[in-house]
Amino acid sequence: MNYTGLTYHIFPLGDSALTLDFGNSINELFNKEVIGRFRELQKHPLPGMIEAVPAYSALTIYYDLPALRKKVPANRTVFDWIKDQLEERLQRPMEENIIATKLVKIPVCYEEEFAHDIQEIVRLKSLPLEEVIRIQTSVNYKVYMLGFLPGFAYMGEVDKRIAMPRKLQPEKVVKGSVGIAGIQTGIYPLASPGGWQIIGRTPLKLFDANSPLPSIREEASDNAFCLLHPGDTVQFYPITKNDFYEILNLPTPTGEGSGVRP
Amino acid sequence: MSLKVIKSGILDTIQDLGRWGHQHLGINPTGAMDTYSMRVTNMMVGNEPGEAVIEMHFPSSVFMFTRPALIALGGADFSPSINGDAVPNLHCIMVNKNDVLQFHQPLTGARTYLAAKGGFALNKWMDSYSTHLKAGAGGYKGRNLLKDDEVLLRASPPASLIFKDEGFTVLPWQADIRWEKNSPEVFALPGNEWERLTAEAKENFLMTSFVITRQSDRMGFRLNNIPLPSMSNEEVVSSAVSFGTVQLLPDGRLIVLMADHQTTGGYPRIAHVITAHHSKLAQMKAGDKIQFRLTDLQTAEELLIKQEQHLQQLQNACIFRLEEFQKK
């Protein structure tokens, strides 16, 4: 147990990393612990630490095995040694971390050409399309972690009435696509194969490799490459196809249904 | 003042030891698939082991040098030649202006490395030269090399190296590395979800050799194993995965994650290939067999330390030989 009474377990992730796991679940309590400890480790890394990677309920630490091997007594594995270092920290209260989190409003176009799987949700859940959109946009989502792709934010929780399992086979997904997987939702910052059910698309940039996005965070400069960060709150709001192209600064392609506001 | 691509290969990219420290943003490390061979190749020409190199798959690019350079090749043996004459891996080669380097046939391994003394004149993206293909950043314009690309060399070869008027020279010493080319055996540590496998599935995993399928690339190797049944269908919420992580897909098949793997994953992690065997793994290709053997952390750590010690000795020897040669 850590100082707050949370139980955890620490397991090796291969020979050069270990994972601290609070319980394989999506919940705010575990995530707060993970993100807090992650920030603490960024400020005060463990000896030999290469980097730390926070997730929903688990925090992974990569370490420099050859460098640490020289330091650690020969009768112990480096894993055991670094596990002790970590556990020692967990017995102490977490360092106060006041990090500015933000509310991000994200415009999403739910028109069918941007939302390949929305009709499937309408059919399976027996809900009108407008109701699916209303449910999706009526909830505040919390960003739990970034992973999978640069700037991909894992968010929750999706209302159970529209929660959908992953697809069996990954498909090609377009940049900006908003997807659902179980009670998670996320936005693809880049084109990629993916298995989430696609319900809309945003014109906003989630990640830009070449120009850092404006960021309210100063503590780590690499954060500026991504729009969303753990702890942020996201609200989706519906936009028309015209709005979508306007935000992108592109003319709306002509064709059936374009240029008409509902 | 460069290395010019006169014909492009299937997937040739600039790589170094990877982009570490940004996985919390979903930015994966990428880097050379076989960092061992990459480091040896750099050491041959007296570079820092982590200097940027060109990683090539077969068919590889054809290159022309537009000025003299000291280079070395290492990793897979793709039967390289310069101006049509065969040249060996793991030797220093002094190449001249207009020399043409090409690769004819994949004899062993899957990835070969080209290091040039002084490295390449490129900009780092997020602390690394490695090409991040998904993000389109790092390396050479964030993509694989294409015809007519010119990769600039950062430095002139040392003045003490006397080049011939034309043609190349292979320097006489060779790096001594032991690379078990034909053994399919790869050591692995049990993963956190190892116990989810049924007893039969565990036995299957350890007793059968699996073929690497064509659905294999820098992100991961898909294996053609008999589906391995699992005792639990409890979802694994996404958390970090690593180079060498063996994931169990919902259909019971396996994927071994490689250099371009995503930062986090939600499939059961049944095993992790030990770091000391990453090089061997990286030199496997579609059609090759892989046989997992479970080991323990102590062995994994010892094997890596032995490998690192060998690399350190090799680096010292390379520096010594190159200095001796330049004194002559």
Coordinates of C-alpha atoms in Angstrom, one line a residue:
Chain A
M1 CA 0.0 0.0 0.0
N2 CA 1.1 3.6 -0.6
Y3 CA 0.7 6.3 2.0
T4 CA -2.9 6.9 1.2
G5 CA -3.8 3.3 1.5
L6 CA -4.1 2.5 -2.2
T7 CA -2.9 -1.0 -3.1
Y8 CA -0.6 -1.4 -6.1
H9 CA 1.6 -3.9 -7.7
I10 CA 4.9 -3.5 -9.5
F11 CA 5.9 -5.8 -12.4
P12 CA 8.8 -5.9 -14.8
L13 CA 7.9 -4.7 -18.4
G14 CA 10.8 -6.7 -19.9
D15 CA 14.3 -6.2 -18.4
S16 CA 14.6 -2.4 -18.8
A17 CA 11.3 -1.0 -17.5
L18 CA 8.8 -1.6 -14.7
T19 CA 5.2 -0.8 -14.3
L20 CA 3.4 0.4 -11.2
D21 CA -0.2 -0.6 -11.5
F22 CA -3.0 0.6 -9.2
G23 CA -5.6 -1.8 -10.5
N24 CA -6.2 -2.1 -14.3
S25 CA -9.2 0.2 -14.4
I26 CA -10.4 3.5 -15.7
N27 CA -11.0 5.7 -12.7
E28 CA -10.1 9.2 -11.6
L29 CA -8.7 8.2 -8.2
F30 CA -6.0 5.9 -9.7
N31 CA -5.3 8.3 -12.6
K32 CA -4.8 11.2 -10.2
E33 CA -2.2 9.1 -8.4
V34 CA -0.5 8.1 -11.6
I35 CA -0.3 11.6 -13.1
G36 CA 0.8 13.1 -9.8
R37 CA 3.6 10.6 -9.4
F38 CA 4.5 11.0 -13.0
R39 CA 5.0 14.8 -12.6
E40 CA 7.0 14.2 -9.4
L41 CA 9.3 11.8 -11.4
Q42 CA 9.7 14.3 -14.2
K43 CA 11.0 16.8 -11.6
H44 CA 12.9 14.3 -9.5
P45 CA 13.8 11.3 -11.7
L46 CA 14.9 8.1 -10.0
P47 CA 18.6 7.2 -10.5
G48 CA 19.1 5.8 -14.0
M49 CA 15.6 6.6 -15.1
I50 CA 15.2 7.3 -18.9
E51 CA 11.6 8.3 -18.8
A52 CA 8.2 7.7 -17.2
V53 CA 5.0 7.0 -19.1
P54 CA 1.7 7.5 -17.4
A55 CA -1.4 5.7 -18.4
Y56 CA -5.0 5.2 -17.0
S57 CA -4.1 3.3 -13.8
A58 CA -0.4 2.4 -14.4
L59 CA 2.9 4.3 -14.5
T60 CA 5.8 2.8 -16.4
I61 CA 9.5 3.7 -15.8
Y62 CA 12.1 3.0 -18.3
Y63 CA 15.6 2.7 -16.9
D64 CA 19.2 2.5 -18.2
L65 CA 20.0 -1.1 -17.2
P66 CA 23.8 -1.1 -18.1
A67 CA 24.4 2.1 -16.2
L68 CA 22.4 0.9 -13.1
R69 CA 24.0 -2.6 -13.2
K70 CA 27.3 -1.0 -12.1
K71 CA 25.6 0.6 -9.1
V72 CA 23.4 -2.2 -7.9
P73 CA 24.9 -4.9 -5.6
A74 CA 25.7 -8.0 -7.5
N75 CA 23.3 -10.2 -5.6
R76 CA 20.3 -8.1 -6.6
T77 CA 18.6 -7.5 -9.9
V78 CA 18.3 -3.9 -11.1
F79 CA 14.6 -4.4 -11.2
D80 CA 14.5 -5.2 -7.5
W81 CA 16.6 -2.3 -6.7
I82 CA 14.7 0.3 -8.7
K83 CA 11.4 -1.2 -7.4
D84 CA 12.6 -0.4 -3.9
Q85 CA 13.5 3.1 -4.9
L86 CA 10.0 3.6 -6.2
E87 CA 8.3 2.0 -3.2
E88 CA 10.2 4.3 -0.9
R89 CA 8.7 7.3 -2.7
L90 CA 5.2 5.8 -2.6
Q91 CA 5.4 5.7 1.2
R92 CA 5.8 9.5 1.2
P93 CA 3.0 12.0 0.4
M94 CA 3.0 13.1 -3.2
E95 CA 4.7 16.4 -3.9
E96 CA 2.2 19.2 -4.3
N97 CA 1.7 19.6 -8.0
I98 CA -0.3 22.6 -9.1
I99 CA -0.7 22.2 -12.8
A100 CA -3.0 24.4 -14.8
T101 CA -5.5 22.2 -16.5
K102 CA -7.8 23.6 -19.1
L103 CA -11.2 23.2 -20.7
V104 CA -11.0 22.6 -24.4
K105 CA -14.0 23.0 -26.6
I106 CA -13.7 20.8 -29.7
P107 CA -15.8 21.3 -32.8
V108 CA -16.9 18.1 -34.4
C109 CA -18.7 17.6 -37.7
Y110 CA -21.0 14.5 -37.4
E111 CA -22.1 14.4 -41.0
E112 CA -22.0 10.9 -42.3
E113 CA -19.0 11.2 -44.7
F114 CA -16.9 12.1 -41.6
A115 CA -18.7 9.6 -39.4
H116 CA -18.4 6.1 -40.9
D117 CA -19.7 4.2 -37.9
I118 CA -22.4 6.5 -36.6
Q119 CA -25.2 4.8 -38.4
E120 CA -24.1 1.5 -36.8
I121 CA -24.5 3.1 -33.4
V122 CA -28.0 4.5 -34.4
R123 CA -29.0 1.0 -35.5
L124 CA -27.5 -1.0 -32.6
K125 CA -28.6 1.4 -29.9
S126 CA -32.0 2.2 -31.5
L127 CA -31.4 5.9 -31.0
P128 CA -32.1 8.7 -33.5
L129 CA -28.9 10.2 -34.9
E130 CA -29.7 13.6 -33.2
E131 CA -29.9 11.8 -29.9
V132 CA -26.5 10.1 -30.4
I133 CA -25.0 13.5 -31.1
R134 CA -26.8 15.1 -28.2
I135 CA -25.5 12.4 -25.8
Q136 CA -22.0 12.6 -27.2
T137 CA -21.9 16.4 -26.8
S138 CA -23.6 16.6 -23.4
V139 CA -20.8 15.1 -21.3
N140 CA -17.6 16.6 -20.1
Y141 CA -14.7 14.2 -20.9
K142 CA -11.6 13.9 -18.8
V143 CA -8.2 13.4 -20.5
Y144 CA -6.6 10.4 -18.6
M145 CA -3.5 9.8 -20.7
L146 CA -1.8 10.3 -24.1
G147 CA -0.7 7.3 -26.0
F148 CA -1.0 5.2 -29.1
L149 CA -0.1 8.0 -31.5
P150 CA 1.6 11.4 -30.9
G151 CA -1.0 13.6 -29.1
F152 CA -3.7 10.9 -29.0
A153 CA -5.7 11.7 -25.8
Y154 CA -7.6 8.8 -24.1
M155 CA -10.8 10.3 -22.6
G156 CA -13.7 9.1 -20.7
E157 CA -16.4 8.4 -19.9
V158 CA -18.7 7.9 -22.8
D159 CA -22.4 7.5 -21.8
K160 CA -23.2 3.8 -21.7
R161 CA -26.1 4.4 -24.1
I162 CA -23.7 5.1 -27.0
A163 CA -20.7 3.0 -25.8
M164 CA -19.5 0.7 -28.5
P165 CA -16.9 -2.1 -28.5
R166 CA -13.8 -1.8 -30.8
K167 CA -14.0 -3.1 -34.3
L168 CA -12.6 -6.6 -34.8
Q169 CA -10.2 -5.5 -37.5
P170 CA -8.4 -2.1 -37.6
E171 CA -9.3 0.1 -40.5
K172 CA -7.8 3.2 -42.0
V173 CA -8.7 6.2 -40.0
V174 CA -8.5 9.8 -41.2
K175 CA -6.7 12.6 -39.2
G176 CA -9.1 14.4 -36.9
S177 CA -11.5 11.5 -36.6
V178 CA -13.4 11.2 -33.3
G179 CA -13.8 7.6 -32.1
I180 CA -15.4 5.5 -29.4
A181 CA -14.1 2.3 -27.8
G182 CA -16.2 1.1 -24.9
I183 CA -16.5 4.0 -22.5
Q184 CA -13.4 5.7 -24.0
T185 CA -13.3 8.4 -26.6
G186 CA -10.4 9.8 -28.5
I187 CA -9.4 11.9 -31.5
Y188 CA -6.9 10.6 -34.1
P189 CA -4.2 13.3 -34.4
L190 CA -2.8 11.6 -37.5
A191 CA -4.0 9.3 -40.2
S192 CA -3.5 5.7 -38.9
P193 CA -5.0 2.3 -38.9
G194 CA -7.4 2.1 -35.9
G195 CA -10.1 0.0 -34.4
W196 CA -12.3 2.7 -32.7
Q197 CA -15.8 3.4 -34.0
I198 CA -15.7 6.7 -35.9
I199 CA -18.5 9.1 -35.1
G200 CA -17.3 12.4 -36.4
R201 CA -14.3 14.6 -37.3
T202 CA -12.7 17.7 -35.9
P203 CA -10.8 20.3 -38.0
L204 CA -8.7 21.2 -35.0
K205 CA -5.0 20.3 -34.8
L206 CA -4.2 17.9 -32.0
F207 CA -0.6 17.5 -32.7
D208 CA 1.9 19.3 -34.9
A209 CA 5.4 18.0 -35.3
N210 CA 6.7 21.2 -36.9
S211 CA 5.1 24.1 -35.0
P212 CA 4.5 23.8 -31.3
L213 CA 0.9 24.6 -30.5
P214 CA 0.1 27.5 -28.1
S215 CA 0.2 26.0 -24.7
I216 CA -0.6 27.2 -21.2
R217 CA 2.0 24.9 -19.7
E218 CA 5.5 26.1 -19.2
E219 CA 7.0 23.3 -17.2
A220 CA 7.9 21.0 -20.1
S221 CA 8.5 22.4 -23.5
D222 CA 7.7 19.1 -25.4
N223 CA 4.1 19.4 -24.1
A224 CA 3.5 22.2 -26.6
F225 CA 3.4 19.8 -29.5
C226 CA 0.1 18.4 -28.2
L227 CA -3.2 20.2 -27.6
L228 CA -4.5 17.9 -24.9
H229 CA -2.9 16.7 -21.7
P230 CA -3.9 14.5 -18.8
G231 CA -6.2 16.4 -16.4
D232 CA -7.7 18.6 -19.2
T233 CA -11.5 18.6 -19.7
V234 CA -13.0 18.3 -23.2
Q235 CA -16.4 19.3 -24.5
F236 CA -17.5 18.4 -28.0
Y237 CA -19.9 20.7 -29.9
P238 CA -21.5 20.0 -33.3
I239 CA -20.6 22.0 -36.4
T240 CA -21.7 21.9 -40.0
K241 CA -19.6 20.8 -42.9
N242 CA -19.3 24.5 -43.9
D243 CA -18.0 25.4 -40.4
F244 CA -15.5 22.4 -40.7
Y245 CA -13.9 23.7 -43.9
E246 CA -14.1 27.3 -42.6
I247 CA -12.0 26.4 -39.6
L248 CA -9.5 24.6 -41.9
N249 CA -9.5 27.7 -44.1
L250 CA -10.5 25.6 -47.1
P251 CA -13.4 26.0 -49.5
T252 CA -16.3 23.5 -48.9
P253 CA -16.1 20.8 -51.6
T254 CA -19.2 21.2 -53.8
G255 CA -21.6 18.3 -54.2
E256 CA -24.8 17.0 -52.7
G257 CA -25.5 18.3 -49.2
S258 CA -22.5 20.7 -49.1
G259 CA -22.9 24.4 -48.3
V260 CA -26.3 23.9 -46.7
R261 CA -26.7 24.6 -43.0
P262 CA -29.2 22.4 -41.3
Chain B
M1 CA 29.1 17.2 -50.6
S2 CA 26.8 14.4 -50.0
L3 CA 25.4 11.0 -50.4
K4 CA 23.0 11.0 -53.4
V5 CA 20.2 8.5 -53.8
I6 CA 20.2 7.5 -57.5
K7 CA 17.7 4.8 -57.1
S8 CA 15.4 4.5 -54.0
G9 CA 15.1 1.4 -51.9
I10 CA 11.9 0.0 -50.3
L11 CA 12.4 1.6 -46.8
D12 CA 15.7 3.4 -46.1
T13 CA 15.5 5.8 -43.2
I14 CA 17.8 7.9 -41.0
Q15 CA 17.9 6.4 -37.5
D16 CA 19.8 6.8 -34.2
L17 CA 19.3 5.3 -30.8
G18 CA 15.8 6.7 -30.7
R19 CA 13.8 9.6 -29.4
W20 CA 13.4 9.1 -25.7
G21 CA 11.6 11.1 -23.1
H22 CA 8.5 11.9 -25.0
Q23 CA 6.4 8.8 -24.7
H24 CA 4.1 10.5 -22.2
L25 CA 2.9 12.5 -25.2
G26 CA 2.3 9.4 -27.3
I27 CA 5.6 10.0 -29.2
N28 CA 7.3 6.7 -29.6
P29 CA 11.1 6.4 -29.5
T30 CA 11.5 4.8 -33.0
G31 CA 15.3 4.5 -33.7
A32 CA 17.3 1.8 -35.4
M33 CA 15.7 -1.7 -35.3
D34 CA 19.1 -3.3 -34.6
T35 CA 20.9 -0.8 -32.3
Y36 CA 23.7 -3.2 -31.7
S37 CA 24.7 -3.4 -35.4
M38 CA 24.1 0.3 -35.8
R39 CA 26.5 1.1 -32.9
V40 CA 29.1 -1.3 -34.2
T41 CA 28.9 0.3 -37.7
N42 CA 29.4 3.8 -36.1
M43 CA 32.3 2.6 -34.0
M44 CA 34.1 1.3 -37.1
V45 CA 34.5 4.8 -38.5
G46 CA 35.2 6.3 -35.1
N47 CA 31.8 7.9 -34.6
E48 CA 30.0 8.1 -31.3
P49 CA 28.0 4.8 -31.1
G50 CA 24.7 6.7 -31.2
E51 CA 25.4 8.9 -34.3
A52 CA 22.7 8.9 -37.0
V53 CA 23.0 6.2 -39.7
I54 CA 21.0 5.1 -42.7
E55 CA 19.0 1.9 -42.0
M56 CA 18.2 -0.1 -45.1
H57 CA 15.9 -2.9 -46.0
F58 CA 16.1 -5.0 -49.2
P59 CA 15.9 -3.9 -52.0
S60 CA 18.0 -1.0 -50.8
S61 CA 18.8 2.4 -52.4
V62 CA 21.7 2.9 -54.8
F63 CA 23.9 5.7 -53.6
M64 CA 26.5 7.9 -55.2
F65 CA 29.1 9.8 -53.2
T66 CA 29.7 13.4 -54.4
R67 CA 32.9 13.6 -52.3
P68 CA 35.4 11.4 -50.5
A69 CA 34.1 9.9 -47.2
L70 CA 35.0 7.3 -44.7
I71 CA 32.1 4.8 -44.3
A72 CA 31.3 1.4 -42.9
L73 CA 28.5 -1.1 -43.4
G74 CA 27.1 -3.5 -40.8
G75 CA 24.1 -5.5 -39.8
A76 CA 22.4 -7.6 -42.5
D77 CA 24.6 -8.8 -45.4
F78 CA 22.9 -7.6 -48.6
S79 CA 26.1 -8.3 -50.7
P80 CA 27.2 -4.7 -51.1
S81 CA 29.4 -3.5 -53.9
I82 CA 31.1 -0.2 -54.8
N83 CA 31.4 0.5 -58.5
G84 CA 30.5 -3.2 -59.1
D85 CA 33.2 -4.7 -56.9
A86 CA 32.0 -6.6 -53.8
V87 CA 32.9 -4.9 -50.5
P88 CA 32.6 -6.5 -47.0
N89 CA 30.5 -5.5 -44.0
L90 CA 32.3 -4.3 -40.8
H91 CA 35.3 -2.8 -42.5
C92 CA 36.2 0.9 -42.9
I93 CA 35.9 1.9 -46.5
M94 CA 37.4 5.1 -48.0
V95 CA 35.1 6.0 -50.8
N96 CA 35.8 8.6 -53.4
K97 CA 33.8 11.1 -55.4
N98 CA 31.5 9.4 -57.9
D99 CA 31.7 6.0 -56.2
V100 CA 28.4 4.1 -56.5
L101 CA 27.3 1.9 -53.6
Q102 CA 24.6 -0.7 -54.1
F103 CA 23.3 -3.9 -52.6
H104 CA 22.6 -7.0 -54.7
Q105 CA 21.1 -9.8 -52.7
P106 CA 19.9 -10.3 -49.1
L107 CA 22.2 -13.0 -47.8
T108 CA 21.6 -12.8 -44.1
G109 CA 19.5 -10.6 -41.8
A110 CA 16.9 -8.0 -42.6
R111 CA 18.4 -4.6 -41.9
T112 CA 21.8 -3.1 -42.9
Y113 CA 23.4 0.1 -41.7
L114 CA 25.6 2.7 -43.3
A115 CA 27.6 5.0 -41.1
A116 CA 29.7 7.8 -42.4
K117 CA 32.6 9.4 -40.4
G118 CA 31.2 12.6 -38.8
G119 CA 27.6 11.7 -39.4
F120 CA 25.0 13.4 -41.5
A121 CA 24.2 17.1 -41.6
L122 CA 20.6 16.9 -40.4
N123 CA 18.5 18.6 -37.8
K124 CA 17.3 16.8 -34.7
W125 CA 13.6 16.7 -34.0
M126 CA 12.8 16.4 -30.3
D127 CA 16.4 15.5 -29.4
S128 CA 16.8 12.8 -32.1
Y129 CA 17.7 12.2 -35.7
S130 CA 15.5 9.2 -36.0
T131 CA 12.8 9.3 -38.7
H132 CA 9.3 9.3 -37.2
L133 CA 7.4 8.1 -40.3
K134 CA 3.9 8.5 -38.7
A135 CA 4.6 12.1 -37.6
G136 CA 6.5 12.9 -40.7
A137 CA 9.3 14.4 -38.7
G138 CA 12.9 13.7 -37.8
G139 CA 15.6 12.2 -40.1
Y140 CA 15.5 13.3 -43.7
K141 CA 12.4 15.4 -44.2
G142 CA 10.5 13.0 -41.9
R143 CA 10.3 10.2 -44.5
N144 CA 12.2 7.4 -46.2
L145 CA 14.9 8.2 -48.7
L146 CA 13.7 8.7 -52.3
K147 CA 15.4 9.0 -55.7
D148 CA 17.4 12.3 -56.0
D149 CA 17.6 12.9 -52.3
E150 CA 20.9 14.2 -51.1
V151 CA 21.9 13.5 -47.6
L152 CA 24.7 15.9 -46.7
L153 CA 27.7 14.6 -44.8
R154 CA 28.5 16.7 -41.8
A155 CA 32.3 16.7 -41.9
S156 CA 35.1 16.2 -44.3
P157 CA 37.1 13.0 -43.7
P158 CA 40.2 13.5 -41.5
A159 CA 43.1 15.2 -43.4
S160 CA 45.3 12.3 -42.2
L161 CA 43.4 9.9 -44.4
I162 CA 45.0 10.0 -47.8
F163 CA 42.5 9.1 -50.6
K164 CA 43.4 7.7 -53.9
D165 CA 42.7 9.8 -57.0
E166 CA 39.7 7.6 -57.8
G167 CA 38.1 4.4 -56.6
F168 CA 37.6 3.1 -53.1
T169 CA 39.9 1.4 -50.5
V170 CA 38.8 -1.2 -48.0
L171 CA 40.8 -0.9 -44.8
P172 CA 42.3 -4.2 -43.6
W173 CA 40.7 -4.8 -40.2
Q174 CA 37.3 -6.1 -39.4
A175 CA 35.1 -5.8 -36.3
D176 CA 34.9 -9.1 -34.5
I177 CA 31.2 -9.7 -33.6
R178 CA 29.5 -13.0 -32.9
W179 CA 26.1 -13.0 -34.4
E180 CA 24.3 -16.3 -34.3
K181 CA 22.7 -16.0 -37.6
N182 CA 20.9 -19.3 -37.8
S183 CA 19.5 -19.9 -34.3
P184 CA 15.8 -19.1 -34.1
E185 CA 16.0 -19.0 -30.3
V186 CA 15.1 -15.8 -28.6
F187 CA 14.9 -15.4 -24.8
A188 CA 11.9 -13.8 -23.2
L189 CA 10.7 -12.8 -19.8
P190 CA 7.1 -13.6 -18.8
G191 CA 4.8 -10.6 -19.2
N192 CA 2.2 -9.4 -16.6
E193 CA -0.6 -11.4 -18.4
W194 CA 1.5 -14.6 -18.9
E195 CA -0.7 -16.4 -16.3
R196 CA -3.8 -15.7 -18.4
L197 CA -2.6 -18.4 -20.9
T198 CA -4.0 -21.9 -20.3
A199 CA -1.4 -24.6 -19.4
E200 CA -1.7 -25.9 -23.0
A201 CA -1.2 -22.4 -24.5
K202 CA 1.9 -21.9 -22.4
E203 CA 3.3 -25.2 -23.5
N204 CA 2.5 -24.3 -27.1
F205 CA 4.2 -21.0 -26.7
L206 CA 7.4 -22.5 -25.4
M207 CA 7.6 -25.7 -27.5
T208 CA 6.6 -24.5 -30.9
S209 CA 8.6 -22.3 -33.3
F210 CA 6.5 -19.7 -35.0
V211 CA 6.9 -18.3 -38.5
I212 CA 7.1 -14.5 -38.9
T213 CA 4.4 -13.5 -41.3
R214 CA 4.5 -10.9 -44.1
Q215 CA 2.4 -8.6 -41.9
S216 CA 5.7 -7.5 -40.3
D217 CA 7.4 -4.2 -40.4
R218 CA 9.2 -1.7 -38.2
M219 CA 6.1 -1.5 -35.9
G220 CA 5.9 -5.2 -35.2
F221 CA 6.1 -8.8 -36.3
R222 CA 2.9 -10.8 -36.6
L223 CA 3.5 -14.5 -36.0
N224 CA 1.6 -17.4 -37.5
N225 CA 1.1 -19.3 -34.2
I226 CA -1.8 -21.6 -33.5
P227 CA -4.3 -19.4 -31.6
L228 CA -3.4 -19.4 -27.9
P229 CA -6.4 -19.8 -25.7
S230 CA -6.6 -17.5 -22.7
M231 CA -8.3 -18.1 -19.4
S232 CA -9.5 -14.6 -18.9
N233 CA -11.2 -12.1 -21.2
E234 CA -10.9 -9.3 -18.8
E235 CA -9.9 -6.2 -20.7
V236 CA -6.5 -4.7 -20.2
V237 CA -6.8 -1.0 -19.9
S238 CA -4.1 0.7 -22.0
S239 CA -0.7 1.1 -20.5
A240 CA 2.9 1.2 -21.8
V241 CA 4.3 -1.4 -24.1
S242 CA 7.9 -1.7 -25.2
F243 CA 10.2 -2.9 -27.9
G244 CA 10.1 -6.7 -27.6
T245 CA 6.7 -6.9 -25.9
V246 CA 4.8 -10.0 -27.1
Q247 CA 1.1 -9.2 -27.2
L248 CA -1.8 -11.6 -27.5
L249 CA -4.3 -10.4 -30.0
P250 CA -8.1 -11.1 -29.6
D251 CA -7.8 -13.9 -32.2
G252 CA -5.2 -15.7 -30.1
R253 CA -2.3 -14.8 -32.4
L254 CA 0.8 -13.0 -31.4
I255 CA 2.6 -9.8 -32.3
V256 CA 6.1 -8.9 -31.2
L257 CA 6.5 -5.1 -31.0
M258 CA 9.5 -3.5 -32.7
A259 CA 11.1 -0.1 -32.9
D260 CA 8.1 1.8 -34.3
H261 CA 5.7 0.3 -31.8
Q262 CA 3.0 2.5 -30.3
T263 CA 3.7 3.8 -26.8
T264 CA 0.7 2.2 -25.1
G265 CA -1.4 -0.8 -25.8
G266 CA -4.4 -2.7 -24.5
Y267 CA -3.7 -6.3 -25.4
P268 CA -2.4 -8.8 -22.9
R269 CA 1.4 -8.8 -22.6
I270 CA 2.4 -12.4 -22.4
A271 CA 6.1 -12.0 -22.7
H272 CA 9.0 -9.6 -23.4
V273 CA 12.0 -10.4 -25.6
I274 CA 15.1 -9.6 -23.5
T275 CA 17.1 -6.5 -24.6
A276 CA 20.2 -8.6 -25.3
H277 CA 18.3 -10.4 -28.0
H278 CA 16.7 -7.4 -29.7
S279 CA 19.4 -7.3 -32.3
K280 CA 18.9 -10.9 -33.2
L281 CA 15.1 -10.3 -33.4
A282 CA 15.5 -7.2 -35.5
Q283 CA 17.5 -9.2 -38.1
M284 CA 14.6 -11.7 -38.5
K285 CA 12.3 -11.3 -41.5
A286 CA 9.1 -12.6 -42.9
G287 CA 9.4 -16.4 -43.3
D288 CA 12.0 -16.8 -40.6
K289 CA 11.3 -18.9 -37.5
I290 CA 11.3 -17.7 -34.0
Q291 CA 11.5 -20.0 -30.9
F292 CA 10.8 -18.4 -27.5
R293 CA 12.6 -19.6 -24.4
L294 CA 11.6 -18.2 -21.0
T295 CA 14.4 -16.9 -18.9
D296 CA 14.7 -14.8 -15.7
L297 CA 15.6 -11.2 -15.0
Q298 CA 19.0 -12.1 -13.7
T299 CA 20.0 -13.8 -16.9
A300 CA 18.5 -11.1 -19.0
E301 CA 20.5 -8.5 -17.1
E302 CA 23.7 -10.5 -17.3
L303 CA 23.4 -11.1 -21.0
L304 CA 22.9 -7.4 -21.7
I305 CA 25.9 -6.4 -19.5
K306 CA 28.1 -8.9 -21.4
Q307 CA 26.9 -7.4 -24.7
E308 CA 27.7 -3.9 -23.5
Q309 CA 31.1 -4.9 -22.3
H310 CA 31.9 -6.4 -25.7
L311 CA 30.7 -3.3 -27.4
Q312 CA 33.0 -1.2 -25.2
Q313 CA 36.0 -3.3 -26.0
L314 CA 35.1 -3.1 -29.7
Q315 CA 34.9 0.6 -29.5
N316 CA 38.3 0.9 -27.9
A317 CA 39.8 -1.4 -30.5
C318 CA 38.2 0.6 -33.4
I319 CA 39.6 3.8 -32.1
F320 CA 43.0 2.3 -31.7
R321 CA 43.1 0.7 -35.2
L322 CA 41.9 3.9 -36.9
E323 CA 44.5 6.0 -35.0
E324 CA 47.3 3.6 -35.9
F325 CA 46.2 3.7 -39.5
Q326 CA 46.2 7.4 -39.7
K327 CA 49.7 7.7 -38.2
K328 CA 51.1 5.6 -41.1

